[in-house]
Short mmCIF file of C-alpha atoms in Angstrom, two decimals:
data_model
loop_
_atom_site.label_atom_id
_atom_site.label_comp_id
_atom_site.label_asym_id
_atom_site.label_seq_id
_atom_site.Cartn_x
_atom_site.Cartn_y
_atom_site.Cartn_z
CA UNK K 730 0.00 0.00 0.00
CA UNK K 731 1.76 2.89 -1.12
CA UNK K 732 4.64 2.12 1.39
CA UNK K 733 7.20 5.02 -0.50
CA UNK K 734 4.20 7.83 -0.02
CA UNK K 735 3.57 7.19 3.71
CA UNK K 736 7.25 6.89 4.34
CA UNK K 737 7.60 9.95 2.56
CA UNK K 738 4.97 11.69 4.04
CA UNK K 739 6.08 10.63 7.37
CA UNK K 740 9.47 12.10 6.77
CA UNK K 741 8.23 15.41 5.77
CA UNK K 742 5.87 15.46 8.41
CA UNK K 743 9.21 14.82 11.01
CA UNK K 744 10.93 17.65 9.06
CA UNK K 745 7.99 20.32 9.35
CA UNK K 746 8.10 19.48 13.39
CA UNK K 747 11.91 20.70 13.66
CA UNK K 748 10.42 23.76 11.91
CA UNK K 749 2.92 36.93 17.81
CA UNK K 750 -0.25 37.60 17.24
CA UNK K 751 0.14 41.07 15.65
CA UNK K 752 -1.89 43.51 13.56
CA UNK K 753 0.09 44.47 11.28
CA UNK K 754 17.10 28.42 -17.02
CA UNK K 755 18.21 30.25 -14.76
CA UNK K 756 20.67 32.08 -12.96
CA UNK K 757 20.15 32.94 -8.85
CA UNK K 758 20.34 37.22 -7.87
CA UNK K 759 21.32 38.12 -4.45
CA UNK K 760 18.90 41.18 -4.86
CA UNK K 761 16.20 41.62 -7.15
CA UNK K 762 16.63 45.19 -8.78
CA UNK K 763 12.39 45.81 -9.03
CA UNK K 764 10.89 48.60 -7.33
CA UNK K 765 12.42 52.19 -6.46
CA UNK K 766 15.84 52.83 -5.66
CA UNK K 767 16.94 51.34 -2.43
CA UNK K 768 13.78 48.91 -2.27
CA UNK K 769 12.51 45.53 -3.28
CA UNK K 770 9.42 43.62 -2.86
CA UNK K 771 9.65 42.16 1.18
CA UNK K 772 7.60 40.70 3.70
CA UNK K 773 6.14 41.64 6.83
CA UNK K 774 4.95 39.74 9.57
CA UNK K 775 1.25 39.84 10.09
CA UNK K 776 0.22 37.11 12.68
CA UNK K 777 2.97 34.83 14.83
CA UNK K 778 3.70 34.41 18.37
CA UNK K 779 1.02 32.91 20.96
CA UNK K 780 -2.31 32.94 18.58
CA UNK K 781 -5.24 31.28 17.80
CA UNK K 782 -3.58 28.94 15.44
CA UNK K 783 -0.12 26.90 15.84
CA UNK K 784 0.22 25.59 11.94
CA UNK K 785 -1.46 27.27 9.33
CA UNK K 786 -1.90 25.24 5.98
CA UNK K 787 -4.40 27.74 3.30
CA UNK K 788 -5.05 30.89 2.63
CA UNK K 789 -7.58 32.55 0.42
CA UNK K 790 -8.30 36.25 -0.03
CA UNK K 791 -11.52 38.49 -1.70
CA UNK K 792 -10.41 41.35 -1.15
CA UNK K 793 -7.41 43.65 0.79
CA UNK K 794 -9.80 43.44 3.61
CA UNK K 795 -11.07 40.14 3.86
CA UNK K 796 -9.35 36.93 3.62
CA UNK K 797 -9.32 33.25 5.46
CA UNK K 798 -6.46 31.33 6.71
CA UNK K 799 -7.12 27.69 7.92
CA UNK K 800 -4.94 25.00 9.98
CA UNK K 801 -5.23 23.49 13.41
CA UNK K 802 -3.81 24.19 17.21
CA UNK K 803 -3.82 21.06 19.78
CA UNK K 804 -5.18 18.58 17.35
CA UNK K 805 -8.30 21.25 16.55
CA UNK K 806 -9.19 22.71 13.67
CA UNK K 807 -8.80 26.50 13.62
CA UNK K 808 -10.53 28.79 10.93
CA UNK K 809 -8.88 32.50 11.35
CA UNK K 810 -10.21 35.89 9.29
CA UNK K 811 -8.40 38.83 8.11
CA UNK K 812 -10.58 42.31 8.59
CA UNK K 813 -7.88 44.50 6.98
CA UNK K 814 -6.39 45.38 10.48
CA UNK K 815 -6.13 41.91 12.27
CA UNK K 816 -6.25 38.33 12.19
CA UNK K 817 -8.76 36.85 14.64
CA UNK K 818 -10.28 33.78 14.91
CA UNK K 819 -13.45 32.97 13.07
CA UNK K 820 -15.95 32.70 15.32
CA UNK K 821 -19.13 32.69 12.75
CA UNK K 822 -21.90 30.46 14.24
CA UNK K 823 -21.87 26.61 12.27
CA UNK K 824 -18.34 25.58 12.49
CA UNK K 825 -17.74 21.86 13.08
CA UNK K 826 -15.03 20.31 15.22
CA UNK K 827 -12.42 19.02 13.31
CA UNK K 828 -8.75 17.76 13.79
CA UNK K 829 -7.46 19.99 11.09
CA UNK K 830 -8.75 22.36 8.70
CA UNK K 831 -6.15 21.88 5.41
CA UNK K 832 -7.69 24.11 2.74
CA UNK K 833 -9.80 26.99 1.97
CA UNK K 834 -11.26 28.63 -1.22
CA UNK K 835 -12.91 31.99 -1.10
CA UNK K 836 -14.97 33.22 -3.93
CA UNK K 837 -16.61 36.01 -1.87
CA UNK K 838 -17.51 37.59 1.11
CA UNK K 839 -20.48 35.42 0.99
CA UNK K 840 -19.16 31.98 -0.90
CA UNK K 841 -16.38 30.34 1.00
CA UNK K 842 -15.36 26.76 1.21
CA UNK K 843 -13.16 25.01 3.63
CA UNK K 844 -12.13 21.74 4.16
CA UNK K 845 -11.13 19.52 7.09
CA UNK K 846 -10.77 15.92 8.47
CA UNK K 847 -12.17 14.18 11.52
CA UNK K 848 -10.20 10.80 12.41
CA UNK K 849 -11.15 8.51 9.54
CA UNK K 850 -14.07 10.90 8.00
CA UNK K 851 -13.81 14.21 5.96
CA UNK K 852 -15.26 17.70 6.76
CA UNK K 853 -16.44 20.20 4.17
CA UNK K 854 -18.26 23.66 5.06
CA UNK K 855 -19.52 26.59 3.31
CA UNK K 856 -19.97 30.37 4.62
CA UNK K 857 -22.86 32.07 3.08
CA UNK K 858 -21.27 35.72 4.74
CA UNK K 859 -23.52 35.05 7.98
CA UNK K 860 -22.85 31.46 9.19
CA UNK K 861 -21.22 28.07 8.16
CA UNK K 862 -22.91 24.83 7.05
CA UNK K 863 -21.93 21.25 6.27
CA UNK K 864 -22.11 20.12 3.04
CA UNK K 865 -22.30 16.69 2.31
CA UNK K 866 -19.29 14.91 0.39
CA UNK K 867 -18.88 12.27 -1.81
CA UNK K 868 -16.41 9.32 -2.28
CA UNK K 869 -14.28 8.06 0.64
CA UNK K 870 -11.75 9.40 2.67
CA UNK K 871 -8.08 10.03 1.89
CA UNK K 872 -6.29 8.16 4.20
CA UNK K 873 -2.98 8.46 2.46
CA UNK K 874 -2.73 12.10 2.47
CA UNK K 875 -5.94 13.46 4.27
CA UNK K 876 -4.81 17.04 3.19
CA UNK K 877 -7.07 16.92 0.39
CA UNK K 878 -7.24 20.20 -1.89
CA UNK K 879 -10.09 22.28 -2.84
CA UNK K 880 -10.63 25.64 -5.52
CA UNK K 881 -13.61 27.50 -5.71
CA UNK K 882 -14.87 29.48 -8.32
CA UNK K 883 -18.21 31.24 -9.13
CA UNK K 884 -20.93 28.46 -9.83
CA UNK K 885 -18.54 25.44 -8.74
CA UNK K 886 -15.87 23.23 -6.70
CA UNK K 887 -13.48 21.20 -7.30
CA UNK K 888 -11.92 18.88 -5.10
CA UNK K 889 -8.88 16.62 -5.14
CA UNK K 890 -7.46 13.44 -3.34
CA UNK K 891 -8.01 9.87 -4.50
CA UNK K 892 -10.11 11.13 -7.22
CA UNK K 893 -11.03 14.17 -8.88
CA UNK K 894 -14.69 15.51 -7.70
CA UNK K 895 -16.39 18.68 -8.87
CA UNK K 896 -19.52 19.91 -7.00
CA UNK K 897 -22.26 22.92 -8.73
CA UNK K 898 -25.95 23.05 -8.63
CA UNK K 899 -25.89 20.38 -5.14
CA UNK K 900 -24.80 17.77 -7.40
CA UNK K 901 -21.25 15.99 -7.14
CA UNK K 902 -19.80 14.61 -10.60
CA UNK K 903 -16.69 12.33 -9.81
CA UNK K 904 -13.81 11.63 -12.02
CA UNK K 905 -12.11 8.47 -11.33
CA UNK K 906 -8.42 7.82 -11.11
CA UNK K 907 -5.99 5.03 -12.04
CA UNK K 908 -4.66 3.03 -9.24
CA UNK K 909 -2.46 5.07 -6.98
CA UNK K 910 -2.81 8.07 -8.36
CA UNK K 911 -3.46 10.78 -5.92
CA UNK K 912 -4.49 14.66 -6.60
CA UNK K 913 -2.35 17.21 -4.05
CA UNK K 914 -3.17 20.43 -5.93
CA UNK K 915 -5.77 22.19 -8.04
CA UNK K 916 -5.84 25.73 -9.60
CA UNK K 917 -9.20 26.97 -11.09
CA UNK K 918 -9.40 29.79 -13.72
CA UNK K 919 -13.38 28.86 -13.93
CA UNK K 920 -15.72 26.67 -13.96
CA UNK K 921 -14.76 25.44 -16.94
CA UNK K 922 -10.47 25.90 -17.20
CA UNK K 923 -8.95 24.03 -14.06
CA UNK K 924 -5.66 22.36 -13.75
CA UNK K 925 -4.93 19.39 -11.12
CA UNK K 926 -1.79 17.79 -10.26
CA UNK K 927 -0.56 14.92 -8.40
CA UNK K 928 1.56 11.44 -8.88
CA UNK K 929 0.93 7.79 -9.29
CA UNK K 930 2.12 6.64 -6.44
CA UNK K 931 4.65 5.92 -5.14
CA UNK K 932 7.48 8.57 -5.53
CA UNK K 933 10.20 5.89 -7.00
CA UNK K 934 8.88 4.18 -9.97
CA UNK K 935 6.09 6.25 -10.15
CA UNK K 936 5.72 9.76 -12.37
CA UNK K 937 3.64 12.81 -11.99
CA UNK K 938 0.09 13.31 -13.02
CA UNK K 939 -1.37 16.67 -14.77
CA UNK K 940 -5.02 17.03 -15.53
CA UNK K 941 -7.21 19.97 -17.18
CA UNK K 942 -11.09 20.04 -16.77
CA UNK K 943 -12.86 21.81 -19.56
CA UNK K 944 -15.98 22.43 -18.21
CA UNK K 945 -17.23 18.53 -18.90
CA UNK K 946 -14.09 16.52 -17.84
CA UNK K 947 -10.87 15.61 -17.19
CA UNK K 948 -8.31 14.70 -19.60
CA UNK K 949 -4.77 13.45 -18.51
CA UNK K 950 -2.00 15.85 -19.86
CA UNK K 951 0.82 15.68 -21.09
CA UNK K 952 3.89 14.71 -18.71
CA UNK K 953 5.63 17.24 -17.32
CA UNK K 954 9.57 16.82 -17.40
CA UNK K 955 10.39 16.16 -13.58
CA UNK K 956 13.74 14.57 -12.12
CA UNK K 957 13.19 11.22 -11.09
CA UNK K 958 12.26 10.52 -7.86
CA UNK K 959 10.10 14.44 -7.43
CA UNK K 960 6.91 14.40 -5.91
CA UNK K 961 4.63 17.08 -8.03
CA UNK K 962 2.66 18.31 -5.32
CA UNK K 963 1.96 22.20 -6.13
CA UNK K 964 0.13 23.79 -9.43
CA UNK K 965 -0.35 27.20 -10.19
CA UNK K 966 -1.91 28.70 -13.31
CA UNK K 967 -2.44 32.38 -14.52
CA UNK K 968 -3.89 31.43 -17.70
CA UNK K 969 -4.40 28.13 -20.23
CA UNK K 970 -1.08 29.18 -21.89
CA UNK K 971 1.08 29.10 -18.03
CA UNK K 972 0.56 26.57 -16.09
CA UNK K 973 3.28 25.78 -13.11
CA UNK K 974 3.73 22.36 -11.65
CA UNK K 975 6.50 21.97 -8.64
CA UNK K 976 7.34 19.57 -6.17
CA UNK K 977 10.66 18.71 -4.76
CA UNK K 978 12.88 15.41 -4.19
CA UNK K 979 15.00 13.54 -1.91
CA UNK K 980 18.78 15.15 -2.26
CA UNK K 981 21.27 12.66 -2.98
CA UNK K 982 23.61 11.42 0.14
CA UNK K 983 21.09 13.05 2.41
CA UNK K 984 21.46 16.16 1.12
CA UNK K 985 19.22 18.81 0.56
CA UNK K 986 15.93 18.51 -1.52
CA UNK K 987 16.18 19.04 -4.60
CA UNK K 988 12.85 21.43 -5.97
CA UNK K 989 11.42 21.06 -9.22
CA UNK K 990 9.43 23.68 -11.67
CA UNK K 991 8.12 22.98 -14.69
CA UNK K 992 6.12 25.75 -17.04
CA UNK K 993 3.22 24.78 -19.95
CA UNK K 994 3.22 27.58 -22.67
CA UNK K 995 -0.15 25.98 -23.79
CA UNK K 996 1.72 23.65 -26.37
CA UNK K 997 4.43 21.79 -24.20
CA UNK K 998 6.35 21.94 -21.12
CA UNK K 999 9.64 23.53 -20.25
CA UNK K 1000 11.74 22.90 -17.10
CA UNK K 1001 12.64 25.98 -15.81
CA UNK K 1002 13.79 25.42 -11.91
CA UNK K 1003 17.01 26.64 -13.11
CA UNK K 1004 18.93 27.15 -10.16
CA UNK K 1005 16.27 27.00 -7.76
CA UNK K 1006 18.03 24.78 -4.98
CA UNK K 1007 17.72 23.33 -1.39
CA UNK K 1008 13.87 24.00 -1.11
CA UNK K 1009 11.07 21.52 0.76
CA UNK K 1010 8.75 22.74 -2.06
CA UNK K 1011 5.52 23.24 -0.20
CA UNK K 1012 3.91 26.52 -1.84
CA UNK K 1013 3.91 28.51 -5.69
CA UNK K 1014 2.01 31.31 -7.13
CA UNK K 1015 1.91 33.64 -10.68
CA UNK K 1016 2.96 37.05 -9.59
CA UNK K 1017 0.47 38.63 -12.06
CA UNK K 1018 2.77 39.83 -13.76
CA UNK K 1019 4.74 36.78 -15.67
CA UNK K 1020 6.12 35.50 -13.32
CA UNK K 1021 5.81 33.09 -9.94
CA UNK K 1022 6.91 32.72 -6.30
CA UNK K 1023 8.04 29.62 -4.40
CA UNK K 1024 8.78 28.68 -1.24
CA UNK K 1025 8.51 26.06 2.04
CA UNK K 1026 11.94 25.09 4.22
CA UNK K 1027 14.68 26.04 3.13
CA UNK K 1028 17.18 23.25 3.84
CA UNK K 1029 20.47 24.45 1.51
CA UNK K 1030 23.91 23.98 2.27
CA UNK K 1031 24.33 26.95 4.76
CA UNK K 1032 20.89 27.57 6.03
CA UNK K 1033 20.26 29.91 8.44
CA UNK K 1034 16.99 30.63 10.66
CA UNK K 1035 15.37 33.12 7.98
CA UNK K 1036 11.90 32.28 6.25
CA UNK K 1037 12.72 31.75 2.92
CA UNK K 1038 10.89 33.11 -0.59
CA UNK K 1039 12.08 32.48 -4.47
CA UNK K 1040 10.87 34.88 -6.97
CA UNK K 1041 10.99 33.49 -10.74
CA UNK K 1042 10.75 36.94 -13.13
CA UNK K 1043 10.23 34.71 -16.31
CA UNK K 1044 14.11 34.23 -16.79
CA UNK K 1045 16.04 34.17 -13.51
CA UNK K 1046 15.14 32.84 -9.96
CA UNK K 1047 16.04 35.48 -7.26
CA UNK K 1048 16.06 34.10 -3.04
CA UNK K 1049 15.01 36.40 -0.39
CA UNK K 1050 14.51 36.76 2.91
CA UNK K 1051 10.94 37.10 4.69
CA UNK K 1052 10.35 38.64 7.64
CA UNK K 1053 11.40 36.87 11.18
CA UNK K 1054 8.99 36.53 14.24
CA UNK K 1055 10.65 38.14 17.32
CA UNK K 1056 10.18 34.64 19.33
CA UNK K 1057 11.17 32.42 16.35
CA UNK K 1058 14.67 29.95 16.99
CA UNK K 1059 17.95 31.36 15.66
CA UNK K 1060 18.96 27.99 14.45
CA UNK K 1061 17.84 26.22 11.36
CA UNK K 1062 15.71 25.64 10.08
CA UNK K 1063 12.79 27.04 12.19
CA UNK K 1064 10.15 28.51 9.39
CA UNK K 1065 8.21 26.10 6.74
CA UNK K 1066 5.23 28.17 4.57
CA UNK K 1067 2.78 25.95 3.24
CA UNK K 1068 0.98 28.13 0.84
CA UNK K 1069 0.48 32.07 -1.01
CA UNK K 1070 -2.16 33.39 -2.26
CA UNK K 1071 -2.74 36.94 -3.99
CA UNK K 1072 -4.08 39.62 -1.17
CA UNK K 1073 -6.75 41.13 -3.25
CA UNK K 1074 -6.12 42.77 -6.32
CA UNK K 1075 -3.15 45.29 -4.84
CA UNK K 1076 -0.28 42.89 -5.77
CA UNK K 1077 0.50 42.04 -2.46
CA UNK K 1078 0.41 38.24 -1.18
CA UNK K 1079 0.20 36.16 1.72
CA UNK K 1080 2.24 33.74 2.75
CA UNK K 1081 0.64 30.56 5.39
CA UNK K 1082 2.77 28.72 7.47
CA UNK K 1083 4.35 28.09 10.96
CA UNK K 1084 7.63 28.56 12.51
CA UNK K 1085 9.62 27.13 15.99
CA UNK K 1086 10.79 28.73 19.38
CA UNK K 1087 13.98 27.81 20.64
CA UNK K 1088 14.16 25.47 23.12
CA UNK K 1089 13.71 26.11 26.42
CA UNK K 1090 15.89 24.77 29.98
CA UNK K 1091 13.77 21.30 29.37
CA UNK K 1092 14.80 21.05 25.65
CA UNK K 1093 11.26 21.96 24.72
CA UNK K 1094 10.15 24.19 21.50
CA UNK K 1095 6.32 25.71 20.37
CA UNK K 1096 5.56 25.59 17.05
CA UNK K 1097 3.33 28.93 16.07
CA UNK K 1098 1.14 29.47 13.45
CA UNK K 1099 2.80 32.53 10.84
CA UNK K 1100 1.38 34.21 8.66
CA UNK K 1101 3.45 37.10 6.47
CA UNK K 1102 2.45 39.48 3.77
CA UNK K 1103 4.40 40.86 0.96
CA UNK K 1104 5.43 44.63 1.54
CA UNK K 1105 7.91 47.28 -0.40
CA UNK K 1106 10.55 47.27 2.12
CA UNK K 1107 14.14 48.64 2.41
CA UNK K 1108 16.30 46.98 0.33
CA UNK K 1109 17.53 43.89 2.42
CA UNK K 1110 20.48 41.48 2.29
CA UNK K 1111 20.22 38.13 0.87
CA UNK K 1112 20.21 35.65 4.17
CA UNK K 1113 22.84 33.20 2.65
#
C-alpha cells in the first residue's frame, strides 16, 4: 500500500516538526533590482507568536480586507479571518469540530469553502457571509494524504485526493483515477479551465500526473519533465497558456531537496527550476505579472533561521529573505510556509505557514502558526 508515499509523508511530516499575534534556465540574484531605488518587494509579519492557530496550511483572499487562513492548534481545527487590520479567529456560528482544517477557497464575502478531516471521515463547510454549514461529500476518505485540496470558483468546486470531484448546482460529478494516483493540488481559472496535479504513487517508480477540466471533464495531460524521484505536489496557473507544476525530491547522500518547476506555454512543457536549490517545495504562485513565487523550508547547504521566498521573473530565480517573528529559533531551520495566495487585487500576497521557538531549559520548542504578507521594504540582504 503505497509504502514510498507514507514513508515519505512521514518524513516530511518529522521535518515540518523541527520547523505573535500582531496587527500588522536560470541564474540565482542576491537582490532583485524591481521597485524604487533602495527597495525591493519584502515581507512583513502579520500574525505569529502565541495565537489562535499553531500551523497554518491555506489561505484565500476576496479582497485587501477580507481573507481566510485555515490549519489546526492542539489537534483542533482553527478557521482564522483577516478584517484588513487583524487576524482573529473565526468565530461565525456553524463551524464543526475538526482535527485539522487543510484548505480553503474563497470566492466572496459570501461563498467560501473550507475543508477539514475528523479521524477517519472528511469535513467540508460553506460560509454564506452570515454562518457556516456542512455540506455533504462524496467518495471516501483520503487516508494516504488526508490534506485533500479544494478551488472555488463562481458556480462550482473542485476537489482533489483519491479522485477528482467537482460539485455545482448540489450535485457531485466524480472523475475516477488510475490506481495510486493521488491529486495534491488544483488551480481553477473557472468553472470550466482548471488544472490538477498529483503522482501515481509511489514517488520511485512512479511519475507525476497533470489534468485539465474543460468544463465537462478531465483529460490526462501531457507529462511534465520532472527529475526522477520528485513528488509534483503544487500547481499554479495564470492562464491556459502558463501553467506551473513543482514539487521537490530527496537530495542525494542526504542532502538537501532538490525542488522542481516545470512551465506549460499551452503547447508543451519547459523545465525551468534553473537554479532553484535546497527547497522543501511546499507553496507557488503567478505574480500577475509573468512570473511566480516559491517557497517552504529552506534546507540548503548553509541555512540559516530566515523564512525563505524564491521569486521566478520569467528568466532568472532570485532568493530572499521574509520577515522573522521576534520569538522564532535562531537555528535552522525554524520557518516552513505551506501556501500564497494573492491579497486582493493590490499585488500584495500572503504567505501561510508556521515557525519554531527555541528550546527552552527542558529542551522543549512551540511551534506557532505565521502568517506574512508581501510589503515594499528597504532593500535587504540576501540571508545566505
Amino acid at each position: 500500500m503505497q509504502t514510498r508515499h507514507l514513508l515519505r509523508a512521514a518524513a516530511v511530516s518529522l521535518t515540518l516538526a523541527a520547523t505573535l499575534f500582531t496587527t500588522g534556465t536560470a541564474n540565482a540574484a542576491v537582490a532583485d533590482p524591481a521597485g524604487p531605488a533602495g527597495t525591493t518587494p519584502g515581507w512583513e509579519v502579520s500574525l505569529s507568536g502565541n495565537s489562535p492557530v499553531e500551523s497554518v496550511m491555506s489561505v484565500s483572499s476576496v479582497s485587501e480586507d477580507l481573507a481566510w487562513a485555515v490549519g489546526r492548534k492542539a489537534q483542533h481545527g482553527v478557521i482564522m479571518r483577516w478584517d484588513g487590520e487583524r487576524w482573529s479567529e473565526d468565530t461565525a456560528p456553524g463551524l464543526p469540530a475538526v482535527w485539522q482544517w487543510s484548505s480553503v477557497s474563497a470566492v466572496a464575502a459570501d461563498d467560501v469553502w473550507a475543508y477539514g478531516t475528523l479521524v477517519r471521515s472528511q469535513v467540508l463547510v460553506h460560509f454564506d457571509g452570515e454562518r457556516w454549514s456542512t455540506v455533504p461529500t462524496t467518495g471516501p476518505s483520503d487516508e494516504a494524504w488526508p490534506e485533500v485540496p479544494i478551488a472555488a470558483v463562481p458556480g462550482r468546486l473542485f476537489k482533489g485526493g483519491n479522485a477528482l470531484y467537482t460539485y455545482a448546482d448540489g450535485a457531485w460529478q466524480t472523475f475516477a483515477l488510475p490506481r495510486l494516483v493521488d491529486i495534491r493540488d488544483i488551480e481553477a481559472l473557472s468553472a470550466d479551465d482548471a488544472y490538477a496535479t498529483g503522482m501515481r504513487y509511489p514517488v520511485d517508480g512512479g511519475h507525476p500526473v497533470t489534468y485539465h477540466w474543460d468544463g465537462t471533464t478531465w483529460t490526462l495531460m501531457e507529462e511534465p519533465p520532472v527529475r526522477a524521484g520528485t513528488d509534483t505536489a503544487k500547481i499554479a496557473a495564470d492562464a491556459p497558456d502558463s501553467v506551473y507544476v513543482a514539487g521537490w525530491a530527496d537530495g542525494p547522500s542526504a542532502g538537501p531537496p532538490v525542488p522542481s518547476v516545470t512551465h506549460w506555454n499551452g503547447t508543451a512543457w519547459e523545465d525551468v527550476t534553473g537554479s532553484l536549490s535546497g527547497l522543501y517545495l511546499h507553496a507557488i504562485a503567478p505574480d500577475g505579472r509573468g512570473g511566480l513565487w516559491v517557497t517552504g523550508n529552506d534546507q540548503s547547504e548553509s541555512p540559516s533561521s530566515w523564512p525563505v521566498f524564491w521569486h521566478y521573473d520569467g528568466t532568472s530565480w532570485t532568493k530572499r529573505p521574509g520577515a522573522t517573528a521576534p520569538d522564532g529559533d535562531t537555528r535552522y531551520p525554524s520557518y516552513t510556509f505551506y501556501d500564497l495566495a494573492p491579497a486582493g487585487d493590490s499585488g500584495a500576497f500572503w504567505a501561510v505557514g508556521d515557525y519554531s521557538t527555541p528550546m527552552d531549559a527542558n529542551g522543549d520548542q512551540t511551534i506557532n502558526g505565521l502568517i506574512e504578507r508581501s510589503a515594499t521594504l528597504p532593500l535587504t540582504a540576501d540571508p545566505r
